[in-house]
Amino acid sequence: MARMKFLCDAERCIECNGCVTACKNENEVPWGVNRRRVVTINDGVVGAEKSISVACMHCSDAPCMAVCPVDCFYRTDDGVVLHDKDLCIGCGYCFYACPFGAPQFPQAGAFGLRGKMDKCTFCAGGPEPDRSDAEFRKYGRNRLAEGKLPACAEMCSTKALLGGDGDVIADIYRERVLRRGRGADLWGWSSAYGVKPGAQPPVQQPAPTRGKS
Amino acid sequence: MRLALRLALLLAAVLALVACSEKEQVAEFKRGKYQGKPDNQSWANDPLPAEFRGGTWAKGDRTAWEEQIKKRQLAQHEYRRIYQ
Ligand code: SF4
Ligand code: SF4
Ligand code: SF4
């Protein structure tokens, strides 16, 4: 098997936040920690609004893994980046290193005491016996060990968010793009921003006066 | 003179080829070897009871587990699911 990855189709995502909710529910993620979130650009601009759902991307050459001073990250044989919470000292280096802001820290108390790092596990738990209570309490559900895929991707209503082996989901995405009659231009700078890198952005229509809730 | 030219050409060829070599830029993967506790593999578990729809594989059989995961992956492909 190649490597487990997420892929979010910006032309399908409707910013329903269902994936965020599914993740919260499946893993009983504490208040204040978002393992997954939906990022929207050009919010409210008709025709230019795009959303993608982002979590840990399980980098092949993970910066978080490289900077952790206590070396508590590991990579599974399926390419999922996980960490050992027993060892984590909550220093926050991984948060600075991560290009996606994936590592999250539960905060408590008046001084914002920072807890141990928590991030998307690709629903693969952590270094505790698979599907045990200890694993669930620390890392959430281990759906891979149940023969399933991450809850966010599996329940996405529009199937914008795909999760699984990079090769397989890339093939699914490619087939979609071809059906839409488009090519490699579908995912990239010009699709997202309507211009080539370095060119002027399009003239934006004024956002509606009543803000979106 | 010819020898000098030959040597110069040889040197140029060697220098040109040096650029073809590539240094490994990806950090070495650490499979289960790190400071923390060891973890076991996803396929080293029994599948769930049938009502939880986790598919079937024999405990420890990586290929069968991968087949099950692949089925789930392709279930995300509604073009195939619906039209075929
Ligand atoms: S569930 Fe799917 S459509 Fe909804 S926000 Fe997440 S990725 Fe977008
Ligand atoms: S936490 Fe960030 S840097 Fe680490 S694997 Fe996930 S996306 Fe990559
Ligand atoms: S917060 Fe924890 S996981 Fe992140 S770099 Fe520090 S010790 Fe490592």
mmCIF file of N, CA, C and O in Angstrom, chain B:
data_model
loop_
_atom_site.group_PDB
_atom_site.id
_atom_site.type_symbol
_atom_site.label_atom_id
_atom_site.label_comp_id
_atom_site.label_asym_id
_atom_site.label_seq_id
_atom_site.Cartn_x
_atom_site.Cartn_y
_atom_site.Cartn_z
ATOM 1 N N MET B 1 49.015 19.890 -26.906
ATOM 2 C CA MET B 1 47.826 20.743 -27.079
ATOM 3 C C MET B 1 46.556 19.904 -27.112
ATOM 4 O O MET B 1 45.570 20.179 -26.458
ATOM 5 N N ARG B 2 46.656 18.802 -27.973
ATOM 6 C CA ARG B 2 45.483 17.928 -28.077
ATOM 7 C C ARG B 2 45.167 17.258 -26.750
ATOM 8 O O ARG B 2 44.005 17.077 -26.401
ATOM 9 N N LEU B 3 46.277 16.902 -26.063
ATOM 10 C CA LEU B 3 46.087 16.249 -24.760
ATOM 11 C C LEU B 3 45.383 17.198 -23.787
ATOM 12 O O LEU B 3 44.456 16.809 -23.072
ATOM 13 N N ALA B 4 45.830 18.440 -23.830
ATOM 14 C CA ALA B 4 45.221 19.435 -22.934
ATOM 15 C C ALA B 4 43.735 19.580 -23.243
ATOM 16 O O ALA B 4 42.884 19.649 -22.349
ATOM 17 N N LEU B 5 43.435 19.587 -24.553
ATOM 18 C CA LEU B 5 42.025 19.728 -24.974
ATOM 19 C C LEU B 5 41.209 18.544 -24.483
ATOM 20 O O LEU B 5 40.101 18.671 -23.952
ATOM 21 N N ARG B 6 41.824 17.331 -24.660
ATOM 22 C CA ARG B 6 41.134 16.112 -24.226
ATOM 23 C C ARG B 6 40.856 16.146 -22.727
ATOM 24 O O ARG B 6 39.767 15.813 -22.272
ATOM 25 N N LEU B 7 41.904 16.550 -22.022
ATOM 26 C CA LEU B 7 41.763 16.617 -20.563
ATOM 27 C C LEU B 7 40.669 17.607 -20.173
ATOM 28 O O LEU B 7 39.857 17.341 -19.282
ATOM 29 N N ALA B 8 40.668 18.727 -20.879
ATOM 30 C CA ALA B 8 39.664 19.757 -20.571
ATOM 31 C C ALA B 8 38.256 19.215 -20.827
ATOM 32 O O ALA B 8 37.325 19.417 -20.038
ATOM 33 N N LEU B 9 38.123 18.471 -21.966
ATOM 34 C CA LEU B 9 36.809 17.897 -22.297
ATOM 35 C C LEU B 9 36.371 16.886 -21.247
ATOM 36 O O LEU B 9 35.220 16.844 -20.829
ATOM 37 N N LEU B 10 37.358 16.054 -20.847
ATOM 38 C CA LEU B 10 37.078 15.031 -19.841
ATOM 39 C C LEU B 10 36.615 15.669 -18.540
ATOM 40 O O LEU B 10 35.621 15.259 -17.925
ATOM 41 N N LEU B 11 37.327 16.717 -18.178
ATOM 42 C CA LEU B 11 37.000 17.429 -16.946
ATOM 43 C C LEU B 11 35.587 18.028 -17.039
ATOM 44 O O LEU B 11 34.790 17.932 -16.105
ATOM 45 N N ALA B 12 35.311 18.589 -18.215
ATOM 46 C CA ALA B 12 33.987 19.203 -18.414
ATOM 47 C C ALA B 12 32.901 18.135 -18.289
ATOM 48 O O ALA B 12 31.852 18.345 -17.662
ATOM 49 N N ALA B 13 33.171 16.942 -18.894
ATOM 50 C CA ALA B 13 32.181 15.863 -18.835
ATOM 51 C C ALA B 13 31.960 15.419 -17.399
ATOM 52 O O ALA B 13 30.810 15.213 -16.962
ATOM 53 N N VAL B 14 33.054 15.267 -16.676
ATOM 54 C CA VAL B 14 32.940 14.836 -15.276
ATOM 55 C C VAL B 14 32.141 15.864 -14.479
ATOM 56 O O VAL B 14 31.219 15.522 -13.740
ATOM 57 N N LEU B 15 32.488 17.134 -14.683
ATOM 58 C CA LEU B 15 31.780 18.195 -13.938
ATOM 59 C C LEU B 15 30.293 18.215 -14.284
ATOM 60 O O LEU B 15 29.440 18.410 -13.430
ATOM 61 N N ALA B 16 30.021 17.986 -15.585
ATOM 62 C CA ALA B 16 28.610 18.005 -16.013
ATOM 63 C C ALA B 16 27.843 16.868 -15.366
ATOM 64 O O ALA B 16 26.692 17.017 -14.966
ATOM 65 N N LEU B 17 28.514 15.697 -15.267
ATOM 66 C CA LEU B 17 27.817 14.532 -14.698
ATOM 67 C C LEU B 17 27.613 14.654 -13.190
ATOM 68 O O LEU B 17 26.683 14.075 -12.651
ATOM 69 N N VAL B 18 28.514 15.399 -12.568
ATOM 70 C CA VAL B 18 28.392 15.563 -11.115
ATOM 71 C C VAL B 18 27.022 16.143 -10.769
ATOM 72 O O VAL B 18 26.385 15.757 -9.787
ATOM 73 N N ALA B 19 26.549 17.027 -11.627
ATOM 74 C CA ALA B 19 25.250 17.658 -11.374
ATOM 75 C C ALA B 19 24.108 16.657 -11.435
ATOM 76 O O ALA B 19 23.010 16.910 -10.936
ATOM 77 N N CYS B 20 24.363 15.496 -12.103
ATOM 78 C CA CYS B 20 23.295 14.503 -12.230
ATOM 79 C C CYS B 20 23.082 13.709 -10.944
ATOM 80 O O CYS B 20 22.042 13.112 -10.748
ATOM 81 N N SER B 21 24.085 13.677 -10.118
ATOM 82 C CA SER B 21 23.909 12.912 -8.884
ATOM 83 C C SER B 21 22.972 13.688 -7.963
ATOM 84 O O SER B 21 22.913 14.912 -8.021
ATOM 85 N N GLU B 22 22.223 12.960 -7.171
ATOM 86 C CA GLU B 22 21.268 13.648 -6.314
ATOM 87 C C GLU B 22 21.403 13.176 -4.886
ATOM 88 O O GLU B 22 21.508 11.982 -4.625
ATOM 89 N N LYS B 23 21.409 14.122 -4.020
ATOM 90 C CA LYS B 23 21.500 13.797 -2.605
ATOM 91 C C LYS B 23 20.114 13.489 -2.072
ATOM 92 O O LYS B 23 19.153 14.156 -2.455
ATOM 93 N N GLU B 24 20.007 12.493 -1.237
ATOM 94 C CA GLU B 24 18.717 12.171 -0.629
ATOM 95 C C GLU B 24 18.262 13.343 0.237
ATOM 96 O O GLU B 24 18.998 13.793 1.118
ATOM 97 N N GLN B 25 17.059 13.876 -0.079
ATOM 98 C CA GLN B 25 16.625 15.045 0.681
ATOM 99 C C GLN B 25 15.513 14.751 1.662
ATOM 100 O O GLN B 25 15.079 15.615 2.401
ATOM 101 N N VAL B 26 15.012 13.517 1.608
ATOM 102 C CA VAL B 26 13.917 13.163 2.502
ATOM 103 C C VAL B 26 14.491 12.511 3.748
ATOM 104 O O VAL B 26 15.339 11.626 3.649
ATOM 105 N N ALA B 27 14.038 12.962 4.880
ATOM 106 C CA ALA B 27 14.541 12.394 6.130
ATOM 107 C C ALA B 27 14.223 10.904 6.197
ATOM 108 O O ALA B 27 13.234 10.457 5.639
ATOM 109 N N GLU B 28 15.035 10.177 6.850
ATOM 110 C CA GLU B 28 14.839 8.735 6.935
ATOM 111 C C GLU B 28 13.540 8.413 7.671
ATOM 112 O O GLU B 28 13.258 9.004 8.714
ATOM 113 N N PHE B 29 12.760 7.522 7.121
ATOM 114 C CA PHE B 29 11.504 7.169 7.778
ATOM 115 C C PHE B 29 11.784 6.360 9.029
ATOM 116 O O PHE B 29 12.634 5.487 9.039
ATOM 117 N N LYS B 30 11.017 6.673 10.051
ATOM 118 C CA LYS B 30 11.183 5.910 11.280
ATOM 119 C C LYS B 30 9.941 5.055 11.460
ATOM 120 O O LYS B 30 8.900 5.569 11.833
ATOM 121 N N ARG B 31 10.038 3.820 11.111
ATOM 122 C CA ARG B 31 8.876 2.946 11.224
ATOM 123 C C ARG B 31 8.845 2.319 12.605
ATOM 124 O O ARG B 31 9.509 1.338 12.863
ATOM 125 N N GLY B 32 8.050 2.904 13.478
ATOM 126 C CA GLY B 32 7.902 2.334 14.812
ATOM 127 C C GLY B 32 9.122 2.516 15.697
ATOM 128 O O GLY B 32 9.105 2.145 16.853
ATOM 129 N N LYS B 33 10.202 3.082 15.151
ATOM 130 C CA LYS B 33 11.403 3.278 15.972
ATOM 131 C C LYS B 33 11.467 4.736 16.359
ATOM 132 O O LYS B 33 11.765 5.604 15.562
ATOM 133 N N TYR B 34 11.145 5.027 17.570
ATOM 134 C CA TYR B 34 11.213 6.384 18.070
ATOM 135 C C TYR B 34 11.289 6.289 19.578
ATOM 136 O O TYR B 34 11.378 5.184 20.133
ATOM 137 N N GLN B 35 11.227 7.427 20.248
ATOM 138 C CA GLN B 35 11.416 7.389 21.691
ATOM 139 C C GLN B 35 10.203 6.833 22.441
ATOM 140 O O GLN B 35 10.312 6.429 23.580
ATOM 141 N N GLY B 36 9.027 6.870 21.788
ATOM 142 C CA GLY B 36 7.801 6.476 22.480
ATOM 143 C C GLY B 36 7.548 4.979 22.476
ATOM 144 O O GLY B 36 8.409 4.170 22.135
ATOM 145 N N LYS B 37 6.306 4.656 22.834
ATOM 146 C CA LYS B 37 5.926 3.240 22.931
ATOM 147 C C LYS B 37 5.720 2.647 21.544
ATOM 148 O O LYS B 37 5.298 3.351 20.631
ATOM 149 N N PRO B 38 5.989 1.362 21.380
ATOM 150 C CA PRO B 38 5.711 0.750 20.070
ATOM 151 C C PRO B 38 4.209 0.623 19.843
ATOM 152 O O PRO B 38 3.440 0.526 20.799
ATOM 153 N N ASP B 39 3.813 0.670 18.594
ATOM 154 C CA ASP B 39 2.399 0.532 18.247
ATOM 155 C C ASP B 39 2.258 -0.700 17.360
ATOM 156 O O ASP B 39 3.213 -1.072 16.680
ATOM 157 N N ASN B 40 1.089 -1.311 17.381
ATOM 158 C CA ASN B 40 0.942 -2.455 16.477
ATOM 159 C C ASN B 40 0.252 -2.034 15.185
ATOM 160 O O ASN B 40 -0.211 -0.904 15.051
ATOM 161 N N GLN B 41 0.196 -2.936 14.233
ATOM 162 C CA GLN B 41 -0.326 -2.623 12.907
ATOM 163 C C GLN B 41 -1.841 -2.766 12.896
ATOM 164 O O GLN B 41 -2.400 -3.578 13.640
ATOM 165 N N SER B 42 -2.471 -2.008 11.998
ATOM 166 C CA SER B 42 -3.931 -2.029 11.936
ATOM 167 C C SER B 42 -4.472 -3.424 11.635
ATOM 168 O O SER B 42 -5.551 -3.781 12.070
ATOM 169 N N TRP B 43 -3.719 -4.207 10.849
ATOM 170 C CA TRP B 43 -4.221 -5.524 10.439
ATOM 171 C C TRP B 43 -3.966 -6.583 11.506
ATOM 172 O O TRP B 43 -4.415 -7.710 11.353
ATOM 173 N N ALA B 44 -3.281 -6.213 12.590
ATOM 174 C CA ALA B 44 -3.027 -7.189 13.656
ATOM 175 C C ALA B 44 -4.204 -7.246 14.631
ATOM 176 O O ALA B 44 -4.016 -7.392 15.834
ATOM 177 N N ASN B 45 -5.395 -7.076 14.125
ATOM 178 C CA ASN B 45 -6.613 -7.117 14.944
ATOM 179 C C ASN B 45 -7.629 -8.010 14.257
ATOM 180 O O ASN B 45 -7.608 -8.154 13.038
ATOM 181 N N ASP B 46 -8.548 -8.537 15.067
ATOM 182 C CA ASP B 46 -9.669 -9.252 14.460
ATOM 183 C C ASP B 46 -10.645 -8.228 13.909
ATOM 184 O O ASP B 46 -10.781 -7.141 14.469
ATOM 185 N N PRO B 47 -11.322 -8.555 12.801
ATOM 186 C CA PRO B 47 -12.340 -7.619 12.318
ATOM 187 C C PRO B 47 -13.490 -7.498 13.312
ATOM 188 O O PRO B 47 -13.643 -8.342 14.198
ATOM 189 N N LEU B 48 -14.280 -6.448 13.165
ATOM 190 C CA LEU B 48 -15.423 -6.251 14.055
ATOM 191 C C LEU B 48 -16.515 -7.257 13.740
ATOM 192 O O LEU B 48 -16.523 -7.839 12.647
ATOM 193 N N PRO B 49 -17.460 -7.473 14.679
ATOM 194 C CA PRO B 49 -18.618 -8.307 14.337
ATOM 195 C C PRO B 49 -19.336 -7.746 13.105
ATOM 196 O O PRO B 49 -19.292 -6.533 12.868
ATOM 197 N N ALA B 50 -19.982 -8.642 12.357
ATOM 198 C CA ALA B 50 -20.531 -8.268 11.044
ATOM 199 C C ALA B 50 -21.458 -7.057 11.097
ATOM 200 O O ALA B 50 -21.495 -6.262 10.152
ATOM 201 N N GLU B 51 -22.210 -6.887 12.207
ATOM 202 C CA GLU B 51 -23.187 -5.783 12.221
ATOM 203 C C GLU B 51 -22.518 -4.410 12.204
ATOM 204 O O GLU B 51 -23.159 -3.407 11.917
ATOM 205 N N PHE B 52 -21.220 -4.350 12.492
ATOM 206 C CA PHE B 52 -20.534 -3.056 12.452
ATOM 207 C C PHE B 52 -19.931 -2.760 11.083
ATOM 208 O O PHE B 52 -19.286 -1.734 10.892
ATOM 209 N N ARG B 53 -20.111 -3.663 10.142
ATOM 210 C CA ARG B 53 -19.750 -3.462 8.748
ATOM 211 C C ARG B 53 -18.297 -3.043 8.542
ATOM 212 O O ARG B 53 -18.005 -2.136 7.768
ATOM 213 N N GLY B 54 -17.414 -3.672 9.263
ATOM 214 C CA GLY B 54 -15.993 -3.376 9.079
ATOM 215 C C GLY B 54 -15.315 -4.331 8.108
ATOM 216 O O GLY B 54 -14.099 -4.304 7.961
ATOM 217 N N GLY B 55 -16.106 -5.179 7.448
ATOM 218 C CA GLY B 55 -15.528 -6.129 6.503
ATOM 219 C C GLY B 55 -14.872 -7.302 7.211
ATOM 220 O O GLY B 55 -14.949 -7.426 8.432
ATOM 221 N N THR B 56 -14.232 -8.129 6.434
ATOM 222 C CA THR B 56 -13.577 -9.298 7.035
ATOM 223 C C THR B 56 -12.137 -9.399 6.560
ATOM 224 O O THR B 56 -11.818 -9.025 5.429
ATOM 225 N N TRP B 57 -11.284 -9.842 7.451
ATOM 226 C CA TRP B 57 -9.915 -10.207 7.115
ATOM 227 C C TRP B 57 -9.435 -11.095 8.232
ATOM 228 O O TRP B 57 -10.010 -11.089 9.324
ATOM 229 N N ALA B 58 -8.411 -11.895 7.959
ATOM 230 C CA ALA B 58 -7.883 -12.746 9.021
ATOM 231 C C ALA B 58 -6.869 -11.932 9.803
ATOM 232 O O ALA B 58 -6.097 -11.169 9.211
ATOM 233 N N LYS B 59 -6.898 -12.067 11.108
ATOM 234 C CA LYS B 59 -5.981 -11.310 11.962
ATOM 235 C C LYS B 59 -4.547 -11.491 11.484
ATOM 236 O O LYS B 59 -4.081 -12.614 11.324
ATOM 237 N N GLY B 60 -3.876 -10.369 11.209
ATOM 238 C CA GLY B 60 -2.482 -10.435 10.779
ATOM 239 C C GLY B 60 -2.301 -10.524 9.272
ATOM 240 O O GLY B 60 -1.176 -10.435 8.784
ATOM 241 N N ASP B 61 -3.392 -10.686 8.525
ATOM 242 C CA ASP B 61 -3.281 -10.809 7.067
ATOM 243 C C ASP B 61 -3.351 -9.417 6.444
ATOM 244 O O ASP B 61 -4.423 -8.873 6.201
ATOM 245 N N ARG B 62 -2.188 -8.858 6.165
ATOM 246 C CA ARG B 62 -2.135 -7.484 5.671
ATOM 247 C C ARG B 62 -2.844 -7.322 4.329
ATOM 248 O O ARG B 62 -3.570 -6.351 4.103
ATOM 249 N N THR B 63 -2.649 -8.279 3.436
ATOM 250 C CA THR B 63 -3.234 -8.154 2.106
ATOM 251 C C THR B 63 -4.752 -8.116 2.186
ATOM 252 O O THR B 63 -5.398 -7.309 1.506
ATOM 253 N N ALA B 64 -5.320 -8.993 3.026
ATOM 254 C CA ALA B 64 -6.782 -9.031 3.145
ATOM 255 C C ALA B 64 -7.295 -7.726 3.750
ATOM 256 O O ALA B 64 -8.326 -7.190 3.329
ATOM 257 N N TRP B 65 -6.567 -7.193 4.715
ATOM 258 C CA TRP B 65 -6.972 -5.930 5.333
ATOM 259 C C TRP B 65 -6.899 -4.795 4.312
ATOM 260 O O TRP B 65 -7.784 -3.955 4.220
ATOM 261 N N GLU B 66 -5.841 -4.818 3.499
ATOM 262 C CA GLU B 66 -5.699 -3.778 2.474
ATOM 263 C C GLU B 66 -6.836 -3.853 1.453
ATOM 264 O O GLU B 66 -7.323 -2.833 0.978
ATOM 265 N N GLU B 67 -7.249 -5.096 1.141
ATOM 266 C CA GLU B 67 -8.384 -5.264 0.216
ATOM 267 C C GLU B 67 -9.638 -4.622 0.796
ATOM 268 O O GLU B 67 -10.400 -3.944 0.102
ATOM 269 N N GLN B 68 -9.857 -4.854 2.093
ATOM 270 C CA GLN B 68 -11.024 -4.288 2.772
ATOM 271 C C GLN B 68 -10.969 -2.762 2.743
ATOM 272 O O GLN B 68 -11.944 -2.092 2.426
ATOM 273 N N ILE B 69 -9.785 -2.206 3.044
ATOM 274 C CA ILE B 69 -9.630 -0.747 3.051
ATOM 275 C C ILE B 69 -9.838 -0.198 1.639
ATOM 276 O O ILE B 69 -10.457 0.838 1.440
ATOM 277 N N LYS B 70 -9.362 -0.929 0.651
ATOM 278 C CA LYS B 70 -9.525 -0.466 -0.730
ATOM 279 C C LYS B 70 -11.001 -0.420 -1.118
ATOM 280 O O LYS B 70 -11.452 0.497 -1.797
ATOM 281 N N LYS B 71 -11.759 -1.420 -0.635
ATOM 282 C CA LYS B 71 -13.206 -1.424 -0.897
ATOM 283 C C LYS B 71 -13.833 -0.153 -0.349
ATOM 284 O O LYS B 71 -14.667 0.475 -0.992
ATOM 285 N N ARG B 72 -13.442 0.202 0.864
ATOM 286 C CA ARG B 72 -13.986 1.416 1.477
ATOM 287 C C ARG B 72 -13.571 2.647 0.682
ATOM 288 O O ARG B 72 -14.331 3.590 0.544
ATOM 289 N N GLN B 73 -12.336 2.632 0.192
ATOM 290 C CA GLN B 73 -11.866 3.788 -0.576
ATOM 291 C C GLN B 73 -12.695 3.955 -1.841
ATOM 292 O O GLN B 73 -13.110 5.060 -2.184
ATOM 293 N N LEU B 74 -12.937 2.839 -2.517
ATOM 294 C CA LEU B 74 -13.684 2.934 -3.772
ATOM 295 C C LEU B 74 -15.154 3.250 -3.532
ATOM 296 O O LEU B 74 -15.840 3.751 -4.418
ATOM 297 N N ALA B 75 -15.641 2.977 -2.318
ATOM 298 C CA ALA B 75 -17.029 3.330 -2.002
ATOM 299 C C ALA B 75 -17.211 4.845 -1.966
ATOM 300 O O ALA B 75 -18.322 5.340 -1.987
ATOM 301 N N GLN B 76 -16.097 5.591 -1.917
ATOM 302 C CA GLN B 76 -16.203 7.053 -1.958
ATOM 303 C C GLN B 76 -16.396 7.543 -3.385
ATOM 304 O O GLN B 76 -16.609 8.724 -3.617
ATOM 305 N N HIS B 77 -16.277 6.626 -4.347
ATOM 306 C CA HIS B 77 -16.333 7.006 -5.759
ATOM 307 C C HIS B 77 -17.751 6.820 -6.260
ATOM 308 O O HIS B 77 -18.106 5.757 -6.749
ATOM 309 N N GLU B 78 -18.579 7.840 -6.102
ATOM 310 C CA GLU B 78 -19.991 7.624 -6.384
ATOM 311 C C GLU B 78 -20.267 7.416 -7.865
ATOM 312 O O GLU B 78 -21.263 6.816 -8.222
ATOM 313 N N TYR B 79 -19.401 7.846 -8.782
ATOM 314 C CA TYR B 79 -19.632 7.576 -10.212
ATOM 315 C C TYR B 79 -19.684 6.075 -10.439
ATOM 316 O O TYR B 79 -20.523 5.561 -11.152
ATOM 317 N N ARG B 80 -18.738 5.383 -9.802
ATOM 318 C CA ARG B 80 -18.711 3.927 -9.973
ATOM 319 C C ARG B 80 -19.837 3.281 -9.186
ATOM 320 O O ARG B 80 -20.436 2.314 -9.621
ATOM 321 N N ARG B 81 -20.094 3.841 -7.995
ATOM 322 C CA ARG B 81 -21.083 3.218 -7.124
ATOM 323 C C ARG B 81 -22.463 3.321 -7.727
ATOM 324 O O ARG B 81 -23.264 2.415 -7.655
ATOM 325 N N ILE B 82 -22.738 4.455 -8.357
ATOM 326 C CA ILE B 82 -24.092 4.696 -8.837
ATOM 327 C C ILE B 82 -24.290 4.189 -10.251
ATOM 328 O O ILE B 82 -25.280 3.556 -10.566
ATOM 329 N N TYR B 83 -23.334 4.442 -11.129
ATOM 330 C CA TYR B 83 -23.575 4.151 -12.542
ATOM 331 C C TYR B 83 -23.079 2.798 -13.004
ATOM 332 O O TYR B 83 -23.287 2.434 -14.142
ATOM 333 N N GLN B 84 -22.349 2.083 -12.172
ATOM 334 C CA GLN B 84 -21.816 0.816 -12.694
ATOM 335 C C GLN B 84 -22.262 -0.376 -11.886
ATOM 336 O O GLN B 84 -22.697 -0.235 -10.780
#
